[in-house]
Coordinates of C-alpha atoms in Angstrom, one line a residue:
Chain A
M1 CA 134.9 84.0 119.6
L2 CA 132.9 85.3 122.4
D3 CA 134.2 88.8 121.6
Y4 CA 133.0 88.3 118.1
L5 CA 129.5 87.2 119.1
V6 CA 129.3 90.1 121.6
S7 CA 130.2 92.6 119.0
I8 CA 127.5 91.2 116.6
A9 CA 125.0 91.3 119.4
L10 CA 125.9 94.9 120.1
T11 CA 125.7 96.2 116.6
A12 CA 122.8 94.1 115.5
G13 CA 120.9 94.9 118.7
I14 CA 121.5 98.7 118.4
Y15 CA 120.6 98.7 114.7
A16 CA 117.5 96.5 115.4
I17 CA 116.3 99.2 117.8
F18 CA 117.1 101.9 115.3
A19 CA 115.3 100.1 112.5
L20 CA 112.3 99.3 114.7
G21 CA 111.7 103.0 114.9
L22 CA 111.7 103.2 111.2
N23 CA 109.5 100.1 110.9
L24 CA 106.9 101.9 113.0
Q25 CA 106.9 104.9 110.6
W26 CA 107.2 103.0 107.3
G27 CA 105.8 99.6 108.0
Y28 CA 102.8 100.7 110.1
A29 CA 102.1 104.3 109.1
G30 CA 103.5 104.3 105.5
L31 CA 105.7 107.4 106.2
L32 CA 108.8 107.9 104.1
N33 CA 111.5 108.9 106.5
F34 CA 114.8 109.2 104.7
G35 CA 116.6 111.0 107.5
H36 CA 116.2 108.5 110.3
V37 CA 119.9 108.8 111.2
A38 CA 119.4 112.4 112.4
F39 CA 117.4 111.2 115.3
M40 CA 120.1 108.6 116.2
A41 CA 122.6 111.4 116.1
M42 CA 120.5 113.6 118.3
G43 CA 120.2 110.8 120.9
A44 CA 123.9 110.2 120.9
Y45 CA 125.0 113.8 121.1
V46 CA 122.4 114.9 123.6
T47 CA 123.2 112.0 125.9
V48 CA 126.9 112.5 125.7
L49 CA 126.9 116.3 126.0
L50 CA 124.5 116.3 129.0
S51 CA 126.2 113.4 130.8
M52 CA 129.6 115.1 130.3
N53 CA 128.1 118.1 132.1
G54 CA 127.0 116.1 135.1
V55 CA 123.4 115.2 134.1
P56 CA 122.6 111.6 135.3
L57 CA 122.8 109.2 132.4
L58 CA 119.2 108.0 132.5
L59 CA 118.0 111.6 132.4
A60 CA 120.4 112.3 129.6
V61 CA 119.1 109.4 127.5
L62 CA 115.5 110.5 128.1
A63 CA 116.3 114.1 127.2
G64 CA 117.8 112.8 123.9
M65 CA 114.6 110.8 123.2
I66 CA 112.3 113.7 124.0
L67 CA 114.3 116.1 121.9
A68 CA 114.4 113.7 118.9
G69 CA 110.7 113.0 119.3
A70 CA 109.9 116.7 119.3
A71 CA 112.1 117.2 116.2
G72 CA 110.3 114.3 114.5
A73 CA 106.9 115.8 115.4
F74 CA 108.0 119.2 114.2
L75 CA 109.2 117.9 110.8
G76 CA 105.9 116.0 110.5
M77 CA 103.8 119.0 111.3
A78 CA 105.7 121.0 108.7
T79 CA 105.4 118.5 105.9
L80 CA 102.6 116.0 106.5
R81 CA 99.9 118.2 105.1
L82 CA 101.7 118.1 101.8
R83 CA 102.2 115.1 99.6
E84 CA 104.0 112.2 101.2
D85 CA 107.3 112.6 99.2
Y86 CA 107.8 116.0 100.9
L87 CA 108.5 114.2 104.2
A88 CA 111.2 112.2 102.5
I89 CA 113.0 115.2 101.1
V90 CA 112.7 117.3 104.2
T91 CA 113.9 114.5 106.5
I92 CA 117.0 113.7 104.3
G93 CA 117.8 117.4 104.3
F94 CA 117.4 117.6 108.0
S95 CA 119.7 114.8 108.7
E96 CA 122.5 116.4 106.5
I97 CA 121.9 119.8 108.0
L98 CA 122.2 118.3 111.5
R99 CA 125.4 116.5 110.6
F100 CA 127.0 119.7 109.3
V101 CA 125.9 121.6 112.4
L102 CA 127.6 119.0 114.5
L103 CA 130.7 119.2 112.4
N104 CA 130.9 123.0 112.6
W105 CA 129.7 123.9 116.0
S106 CA 133.1 123.0 117.4
T107 CA 132.8 124.9 120.6
L108 CA 130.0 122.5 121.6
T109 CA 130.8 119.3 119.7
R110 CA 134.5 119.6 119.0
G111 CA 133.5 119.1 115.4
S112 CA 135.3 116.3 113.5
F113 CA 137.6 115.6 116.5
G114 CA 134.5 114.0 118.1
L115 CA 133.7 113.4 121.7
F116 CA 135.2 110.7 123.9
G117 CA 135.9 110.0 127.6
Y118 CA 132.2 110.4 128.5
P119 CA 130.4 108.4 131.1
R120 CA 128.9 105.0 130.3
P121 CA 126.2 103.3 132.4
F122 CA 127.7 101.3 135.4
Q123 CA 131.2 101.6 134.0
D124 CA 132.8 101.7 137.5
L125 CA 130.8 98.7 138.6
V126 CA 131.4 96.5 135.7
G127 CA 135.0 97.2 134.8
I128 CA 136.5 97.6 131.4
R129 CA 137.2 93.9 130.7
D130 CA 133.6 92.7 130.8
Y131 CA 132.0 95.9 129.8
N132 CA 131.1 95.0 126.2
L133 CA 129.4 91.8 127.5
F134 CA 127.5 93.8 130.0
L135 CA 126.5 96.4 127.4
A136 CA 125.4 93.7 125.0
G137 CA 123.0 92.4 127.8
L138 CA 121.7 95.9 128.3
V139 CA 121.2 96.4 124.6
L140 CA 119.3 93.2 124.3
A141 CA 117.1 94.1 127.3
V142 CA 116.3 97.5 125.8
L143 CA 115.6 95.8 122.4
L144 CA 113.2 93.4 124.1
L145 CA 111.4 96.3 125.9
V146 CA 111.1 98.3 122.6
Y147 CA 109.9 95.2 120.8
I148 CA 107.2 94.5 123.4
L149 CA 106.1 98.2 123.4
L150 CA 105.8 98.2 119.6
E151 CA 104.0 94.9 119.4
T152 CA 101.6 96.0 122.1
L153 CA 100.9 99.2 120.1
A154 CA 100.7 97.4 116.8
R155 CA 98.0 95.1 118.1
S156 CA 96.1 97.9 119.8
P157 CA 93.4 100.1 118.3
W158 CA 96.1 102.7 117.9
G159 CA 98.0 100.4 115.7
R160 CA 94.9 99.6 113.7
V161 CA 94.4 103.3 113.0
L162 CA 98.0 103.6 111.8
K163 CA 97.6 100.6 109.5
S164 CA 94.4 102.1 108.1
I165 CA 96.2 105.3 107.3
R166 CA 98.9 103.3 105.5
D167 CA 96.3 101.5 103.4
D168 CA 94.0 104.4 102.6
E169 CA 94.1 107.6 104.5
A170 CA 90.7 108.8 103.2
V171 CA 89.0 105.8 104.7
A172 CA 90.5 106.5 108.1
I173 CA 89.4 110.1 107.9
S174 CA 85.9 109.1 106.8
L175 CA 85.6 107.1 109.9
G176 CA 86.5 110.0 112.2
K177 CA 90.2 109.4 112.7
N178 CA 92.6 112.4 112.7
A179 CA 95.1 110.9 110.3
F180 CA 97.4 113.9 110.6
S181 CA 97.8 113.6 114.3
Y182 CA 98.5 109.8 114.1
K183 CA 101.2 110.4 111.5
V184 CA 102.9 113.0 113.7
Q185 CA 102.6 110.6 116.7
A186 CA 104.2 107.8 114.7
L187 CA 107.0 110.0 113.6
A188 CA 107.7 111.3 117.1
L189 CA 107.7 107.8 118.7
G190 CA 109.9 106.3 115.9
S191 CA 112.3 109.2 116.2
A192 CA 112.5 108.8 120.0
I193 CA 113.3 105.1 119.5
A194 CA 116.1 106.1 117.1
A195 CA 117.5 108.4 119.7
L196 CA 117.6 105.6 122.2
S197 CA 119.6 103.5 119.8
G198 CA 121.9 106.5 119.3
S199 CA 122.6 106.7 123.1
L200 CA 123.4 103.0 123.1
L201 CA 125.7 103.4 120.1
A202 CA 127.6 106.1 121.9
F203 CA 128.0 103.9 124.9
Y204 CA 129.4 101.1 122.7
L205 CA 131.7 103.2 120.5
Q206 CA 133.1 105.3 123.4
Y207 CA 133.8 107.9 120.7
I208 CA 131.3 109.8 118.6
N209 CA 132.0 111.9 115.6
P210 CA 129.5 113.5 113.2
N211 CA 130.7 111.2 110.5
N212 CA 129.3 108.3 112.3
F213 CA 125.9 109.7 111.2
Q214 CA 126.2 109.7 107.5
P215 CA 123.0 109.2 105.3
I216 CA 124.1 105.6 104.7
E217 CA 123.1 104.7 108.3
T218 CA 119.5 105.7 107.4
F219 CA 119.6 103.3 104.5
Y220 CA 121.0 100.5 106.6
A221 CA 117.8 100.9 108.6
W222 CA 115.8 100.7 105.3
I223 CA 117.7 97.6 104.2
I224 CA 116.9 96.0 107.5
V225 CA 113.2 96.8 107.4
I226 CA 112.7 95.8 103.8
M227 CA 114.8 92.6 104.2
G228 CA 112.8 91.5 107.3
G229 CA 109.4 92.5 105.9
S230 CA 107.9 95.9 106.3
G231 CA 105.4 96.1 109.1
N232 CA 106.9 93.1 110.9
N233 CA 108.8 93.8 114.1
R234 CA 110.3 90.4 114.4
G235 CA 111.4 90.6 110.8
T236 CA 113.1 93.8 111.5
I237 CA 115.1 92.2 114.3
L238 CA 116.0 89.3 112.0
G239 CA 117.0 91.8 109.3
A240 CA 119.4 93.6 111.7
L241 CA 121.0 90.3 112.7
I242 CA 121.5 89.3 109.1
L243 CA 122.9 92.6 108.0
W244 CA 125.4 92.8 110.8
G245 CA 126.2 89.1 110.7
F246 CA 126.9 89.6 107.0
F247 CA 129.1 92.7 107.6
S248 CA 131.2 91.0 110.3
T249 CA 131.6 87.6 108.6
T250 CA 132.7 89.3 105.4
R251 CA 135.1 91.4 107.4
F252 CA 136.4 88.1 108.8
M253 CA 137.1 86.8 105.3
E254 CA 139.0 89.9 104.3
G255 CA 142.2 88.3 105.6
Y256 CA 141.9 85.5 103.0
L257 CA 141.3 87.8 100.1
S258 CA 143.8 90.3 98.8
F259 CA 141.3 93.2 98.7
S260 CA 142.3 96.6 100.1
P261 CA 140.0 97.8 102.9
T262 CA 138.2 100.4 100.7
A263 CA 137.7 97.8 97.9
S264 CA 136.3 95.2 100.3
S265 CA 133.9 97.7 101.9
G266 CA 132.8 98.6 98.4
A267 CA 132.4 94.9 97.5
R268 CA 130.3 94.4 100.7
M269 CA 127.9 97.1 99.6
V270 CA 127.7 95.6 96.1
L271 CA 126.9 92.2 97.6
I272 CA 124.2 93.6 99.9
G273 CA 122.7 95.4 96.9
L274 CA 122.6 92.1 94.9
I275 CA 121.1 90.3 97.9
L276 CA 118.4 92.9 98.1
I277 CA 117.6 92.8 94.4
G278 CA 117.4 89.0 94.6
L279 CA 115.1 89.2 97.6
M280 CA 112.8 91.7 95.8
M281 CA 112.6 89.3 92.9
F282 CA 112.0 86.1 94.8
R283 CA 110.6 87.2 98.1
P284 CA 109.3 90.8 97.7
Q285 CA 107.4 90.7 101.0
G286 CA 110.7 90.3 102.9
L287 CA 111.8 87.4 105.0
L288 CA 109.0 87.4 107.5
G289 CA 106.5 89.5 105.6
R290 CA 103.2 88.1 104.5
K291 CA 102.8 87.4 100.8
E292 CA 99.1 88.0 100.8
E293 CA 99.7 91.6 101.8
L294 CA 101.6 92.2 98.6
S295 CA 99.6 90.2 96.1
I296 CA 96.3 91.9 97.1
G297 CA 95.8 94.0 94.1
R298 CA 94.0 97.2 93.6
Chain B
M1 CA 63.3 123.3 110.4
A2 CA 63.6 121.1 113.4
D3 CA 63.1 117.8 111.8
E4 CA 65.8 118.3 109.2
V5 CA 69.0 116.4 109.9
L6 CA 70.8 118.1 107.0
S7 CA 70.4 121.2 105.0
A8 CA 73.1 122.1 102.5
I9 CA 72.1 125.4 101.0
S10 CA 73.4 127.0 97.9
I11 CA 76.7 125.1 97.6
C12 CA 79.2 126.2 95.0
K13 CA 82.4 124.5 94.0
G14 CA 84.6 125.2 91.0
F15 CA 87.5 123.3 89.7
G16 CA 89.5 125.8 87.6
G17 CA 87.0 127.1 85.1
I18 CA 84.4 124.4 85.6
L19 CA 81.6 124.9 88.1
A20 CA 81.0 121.4 89.5
L21 CA 78.4 122.6 91.9
D22 CA 76.4 125.7 91.1
H23 CA 74.2 126.9 94.0
C24 CA 73.2 123.4 94.7
S25 CA 70.8 122.8 97.7
I26 CA 69.6 119.6 99.3
R27 CA 67.6 119.0 102.5
V28 CA 67.2 115.7 104.3
K29 CA 64.4 115.1 106.8
E30 CA 65.2 113.0 109.9
G31 CA 64.7 109.3 109.2
A32 CA 64.3 109.8 105.4
I33 CA 66.0 108.2 102.5
V34 CA 66.9 110.7 99.8
G35 CA 67.9 109.5 96.4
L36 CA 70.4 111.5 94.3
I37 CA 70.5 110.9 90.6
G38 CA 71.8 112.6 87.5
P39 CA 73.9 112.0 84.5
N40 CA 77.7 111.4 84.8
G41 CA 79.5 114.6 85.8
A42 CA 76.4 116.2 87.3
G43 CA 78.2 116.8 90.6
K44 CA 76.7 114.1 92.8
S45 CA 80.0 112.8 94.2
T46 CA 81.4 116.3 94.5
L47 CA 78.4 117.1 96.6
F48 CA 79.2 114.1 98.8
D49 CA 82.8 115.3 99.1
V50 CA 81.7 118.7 100.1
I51 CA 79.1 117.6 102.7
S52 CA 81.5 115.2 104.3
G53 CA 84.2 117.8 104.5
F54 CA 86.6 116.1 102.0
L55 CA 86.3 119.2 99.8
T56 CA 85.9 122.8 100.9
P57 CA 83.2 124.6 98.8
D58 CA 83.6 128.1 97.5
G59 CA 80.3 129.2 99.1
G60 CA 77.2 128.0 100.8
S61 CA 76.1 126.6 104.1
I62 CA 75.8 123.1 105.5
V63 CA 73.9 122.6 108.7
F64 CA 74.0 119.1 110.2
S65 CA 71.9 118.3 113.4
G66 CA 71.4 122.0 113.9
R67 CA 75.1 122.8 113.6
E68 CA 77.1 124.6 110.9
I69 CA 79.7 122.1 109.8
L70 CA 81.1 123.9 106.8
G71 CA 84.9 124.3 107.3
L72 CA 85.1 121.5 109.9
P73 CA 87.8 118.9 109.1
A74 CA 86.4 115.7 107.6
Y75 CA 87.3 113.5 110.5
K76 CA 85.3 115.8 112.9
I77 CA 82.3 115.7 110.7
A78 CA 82.4 111.9 110.7
R79 CA 82.6 112.0 114.5
L80 CA 79.4 114.1 114.6
G81 CA 77.6 111.2 112.9
L82 CA 77.8 112.1 109.3
V83 CA 79.5 109.2 107.6
R84 CA 80.2 108.7 103.9
T85 CA 81.2 105.7 101.7
F86 CA 83.1 106.0 98.5
Q87 CA 82.0 105.4 94.9
I88 CA 85.0 103.1 94.2
P89 CA 85.1 100.8 97.2
R90 CA 88.0 101.7 99.4
S91 CA 88.7 98.7 101.6
L92 CA 91.8 98.6 103.7
M93 CA 93.3 95.9 101.6
R94 CA 96.0 94.7 104.0
M95 CA 93.7 94.5 107.0
T96 CA 91.3 91.7 107.6
V97 CA 87.5 92.2 107.2
L98 CA 87.1 92.2 111.0
E99 CA 89.9 94.8 111.4
N100 CA 88.2 97.0 108.8
M101 CA 85.0 96.7 110.8
M102 CA 86.5 97.4 114.2
L103 CA 88.2 100.5 112.9
G104 CA 84.8 102.0 112.3
A105 CA 83.8 102.2 116.0
Q106 CA 83.9 105.6 117.6
G107 CA 85.2 106.7 121.0
Q108 CA 87.8 104.0 121.3
A109 CA 90.0 104.6 124.3
G110 CA 92.7 102.3 122.8
E111 CA 93.2 104.7 119.9
R112 CA 95.0 107.1 122.2
L113 CA 98.7 106.3 122.2
C114 CA 99.2 105.7 126.0
N115 CA 96.0 103.8 126.7
P116 CA 97.0 100.4 125.3
L117 CA 99.9 100.5 127.6
I118 CA 98.5 101.9 130.8
R119 CA 94.8 101.1 130.7
R120 CA 94.9 97.6 129.2
H121 CA 91.8 96.3 130.9
K122 CA 89.6 99.1 129.7
V123 CA 91.0 98.8 126.2
M124 CA 90.5 95.0 126.1
A125 CA 87.0 95.2 127.4
Q126 CA 86.1 97.7 124.8
E127 CA 87.7 95.6 122.1
T128 CA 85.5 92.7 123.1
E129 CA 82.4 94.9 122.9
I130 CA 83.5 96.3 119.5
R131 CA 84.2 92.8 118.1
E132 CA 80.8 91.6 119.1
K133 CA 79.1 94.5 117.4
A134 CA 81.3 94.0 114.3
E135 CA 80.3 90.4 114.1
E136 CA 76.6 91.3 114.5
I137 CA 76.8 93.7 111.6
L138 CA 78.9 91.3 109.5
E139 CA 76.1 88.8 110.0
F140 CA 73.6 91.3 108.9
F141 CA 75.5 91.8 105.7
D142 CA 76.2 88.1 105.3
L143 CA 80.0 88.6 105.5
Q144 CA 80.7 86.8 108.7
R145 CA 82.4 83.9 106.8
M146 CA 84.9 86.4 105.5
R147 CA 85.8 87.9 108.8
D148 CA 89.5 86.8 108.9
E149 CA 90.2 87.3 105.2
Y150 CA 92.1 90.2 103.9
A151 CA 89.7 92.8 102.7
G152 CA 91.7 93.0 99.4
S153 CA 90.6 89.5 98.6
L154 CA 86.9 90.2 98.6
S155 CA 84.8 90.6 95.4
G156 CA 83.7 94.0 94.2
G157 CA 80.2 93.5 95.6
Q158 CA 81.5 92.2 98.9
K159 CA 83.8 95.3 99.2
K160 CA 80.8 97.5 98.7
M161 CA 78.9 95.6 101.4
L162 CA 81.9 95.8 103.7
E163 CA 82.2 99.5 103.2
M164 CA 78.6 100.1 104.2
A165 CA 78.9 97.7 107.1
R166 CA 82.1 99.5 108.3
A167 CA 80.3 102.9 108.1
L168 CA 77.5 101.5 110.3
M169 CA 80.1 100.6 112.9
A170 CA 80.4 104.4 113.5
D171 CA 76.7 104.7 114.5
P172 CA 76.0 107.4 112.0
R173 CA 72.9 109.6 112.1
L174 CA 73.3 110.4 108.4
L175 CA 74.8 107.9 106.0
L176 CA 76.0 109.0 102.5
L177 CA 76.0 106.0 100.2
D178 CA 77.8 106.5 96.9
E179 CA 76.5 103.9 94.5
P180 CA 76.0 101.1 97.0
F181 CA 74.5 98.8 94.3
A182 CA 77.4 99.1 91.8
G183 CA 79.0 95.7 91.3
V184 CA 76.5 94.0 93.6
N185 CA 74.7 91.1 92.0
P186 CA 70.9 91.2 91.7
A187 CA 70.2 88.6 94.4
L188 CA 72.5 90.4 96.8
A189 CA 71.0 93.8 95.7
D190 CA 67.5 92.7 96.9
R191 CA 68.9 91.8 100.2
L192 CA 70.7 95.1 100.4
I193 CA 67.4 96.9 99.7
E194 CA 65.9 95.1 102.7
Q195 CA 68.8 96.0 104.8
I196 CA 68.7 99.7 103.9
R197 CA 65.0 99.7 104.8
I198 CA 65.7 98.1 108.2
L199 CA 68.3 100.8 108.8
K200 CA 65.7 103.5 108.0
E201 CA 63.3 101.9 110.4
K202 CA 65.9 102.2 113.1
G203 CA 65.9 106.0 112.5
L204 CA 68.9 106.4 110.3
S205 CA 68.8 109.1 107.6
I206 CA 70.4 108.2 104.3
I207 CA 71.4 109.9 101.0
I208 CA 71.9 107.5 98.1
I209 CA 73.7 108.2 94.9
E210 CA 72.7 105.5 92.5
H211 CA 72.5 105.0 88.7
A212 CA 70.2 102.0 88.9
I213 CA 67.0 103.9 88.9
P214 CA 64.7 101.0 90.0
Y215 CA 66.6 100.7 93.3
V216 CA 66.5 104.4 93.9
L217 CA 62.7 104.4 93.3
A218 CA 62.2 101.4 95.6
L219 CA 64.0 103.1 98.5
S220 CA 63.7 106.9 98.3
D221 CA 61.2 109.1 100.1
E222 CA 62.5 112.0 98.1
L223 CA 64.4 112.3 94.9
Y224 CA 66.8 114.9 93.8
V225 CA 68.0 115.1 90.2
L226 CA 71.3 116.9 89.7
N227 CA 72.4 118.3 86.3
K228 CA 75.4 120.5 85.6
G229 CA 76.0 121.1 89.3
A230 CA 72.5 122.3 90.1
V231 CA 69.3 120.7 91.3
L232 CA 67.1 120.1 88.2
A233 CA 64.1 118.7 90.0
S234 CA 63.2 117.4 93.4
G235 CA 60.2 116.0 95.2
R236 CA 58.3 112.7 95.3
P237 CA 60.2 110.1 93.3
D238 CA 57.4 109.1 90.9
A239 CA 56.6 112.8 90.1
V240 CA 60.3 113.7 89.6
I241 CA 61.0 110.7 87.4
S242 CA 58.3 111.5 85.0
D243 CA 59.4 115.1 84.7
R244 CA 60.2 115.9 81.1
R245 CA 63.3 117.9 82.0
V246 CA 64.8 114.9 83.8
F247 CA 64.2 112.8 80.7
E248 CA 66.0 115.4 78.6
A249 CA 68.9 115.7 81.0
Y250 CA 69.7 112.1 80.6
L251 CA 68.9 111.7 76.9
G252 CA 69.6 115.1 75.5
E253 CA 67.1 117.8 74.5
G254 CA 64.5 116.9 71.9
A255 CA 64.6 113.2 72.8

């Protein structure tokens, strides 16, 4: 039972961090990032590859975050002067290109064989038996830090400018705010946070492979953000908990049903889809979102 | 001229085959209120868009406070003290009235990404100052009761007031008001006239686009009439308004 709770805490915690990055971009700045998984993959691969070559883990994690942040900023600078949907197309394209590069650059990444046997934080100190429990604690501590960081920013004048851009960019500009720069900042910061979640995911899985970073991962983050309520950090964390709680309890029940594994994973996605549709019909603002924010009409 | 806060000279702007502005020129003296009228489609709002940097003109020159601003991005023009409002009120619907107001303040240290984290005290102190100023201005516009409401829940007239109040948070030197009286009920409009006069006494220069001629006449030191993208007449309001050409522009020739 403890193992079960620890595994939920790990996946939900990691995906909560991942989705908090997206919530900053979509919930606060209104940016359509459909390639969020790319930045998670960058975090995982940069951390693993550097640490395998002797770079201290903390530096390796930071390097992944910086690289992902720079990539996010670059994509933003290339597309944000265009209409908002261009960012969506370019980011989804970027995430697939990155996955294929990881699959095919086998001298560096060992392609679809994946990477394993890489260092994990404090693995010698903690020992393998309690490692997941320790890692769950680490993930929750990182989640708390990221949450505090994002809440502080959301309540600051910086967050106010982001929200104004989401609501009406022309107003922000007319009041002297450099909307373009803020959007690039939000993209970079959100991408760096995704990279951090990628490093943690690599520590948890002990084995990474380009196919861990399929586009569906991006849409898990979207489900989490929408379910919890866009623009609400606490809602995002709750959304992650519900999504992974749902995935693991349904996996639990597989034993009682005579579904094949592929059929049951398909059935899970169908169920999640139905839940989302139901939520949009009866609680479109998400679980913790504010109704007033939606009903305010133009 | 030294006492001109703005001179936009010979502005041209075409959209496809249509010349929205055709060598249009307008000058604003320091501390003056300039009225801008003309039939629908005359180019008034386009002129605002060009002056505030939201549109790039095809030709001309715009000097604000002795500095050429043509080609500057809109947000930089706003920072120089040239602030515009919009014809259709653009409130930030999902932010409260107070948040809308506080956004308008310039030079906020907390708007830089790192400052809310590493210079908390400075940011908090500035927030307190800005909040006080916002509440003062809200009081001036009789909106203080609404301060914690979402801006999206205000009435049309209140949105107009909020938009003007928010622009004032930026301490502008020149304010461009696009139809400030549209949707404002007559009782409120009288109050708005008083408020605009007070702003003028404080030294603010204002250009007002407005269809309600009596309000424009009550406020303007100088009146410009635009028609088909060009200045049809300009000068003292009472002289301009009795100009036969102006009459014809509104009602058609031979009227």
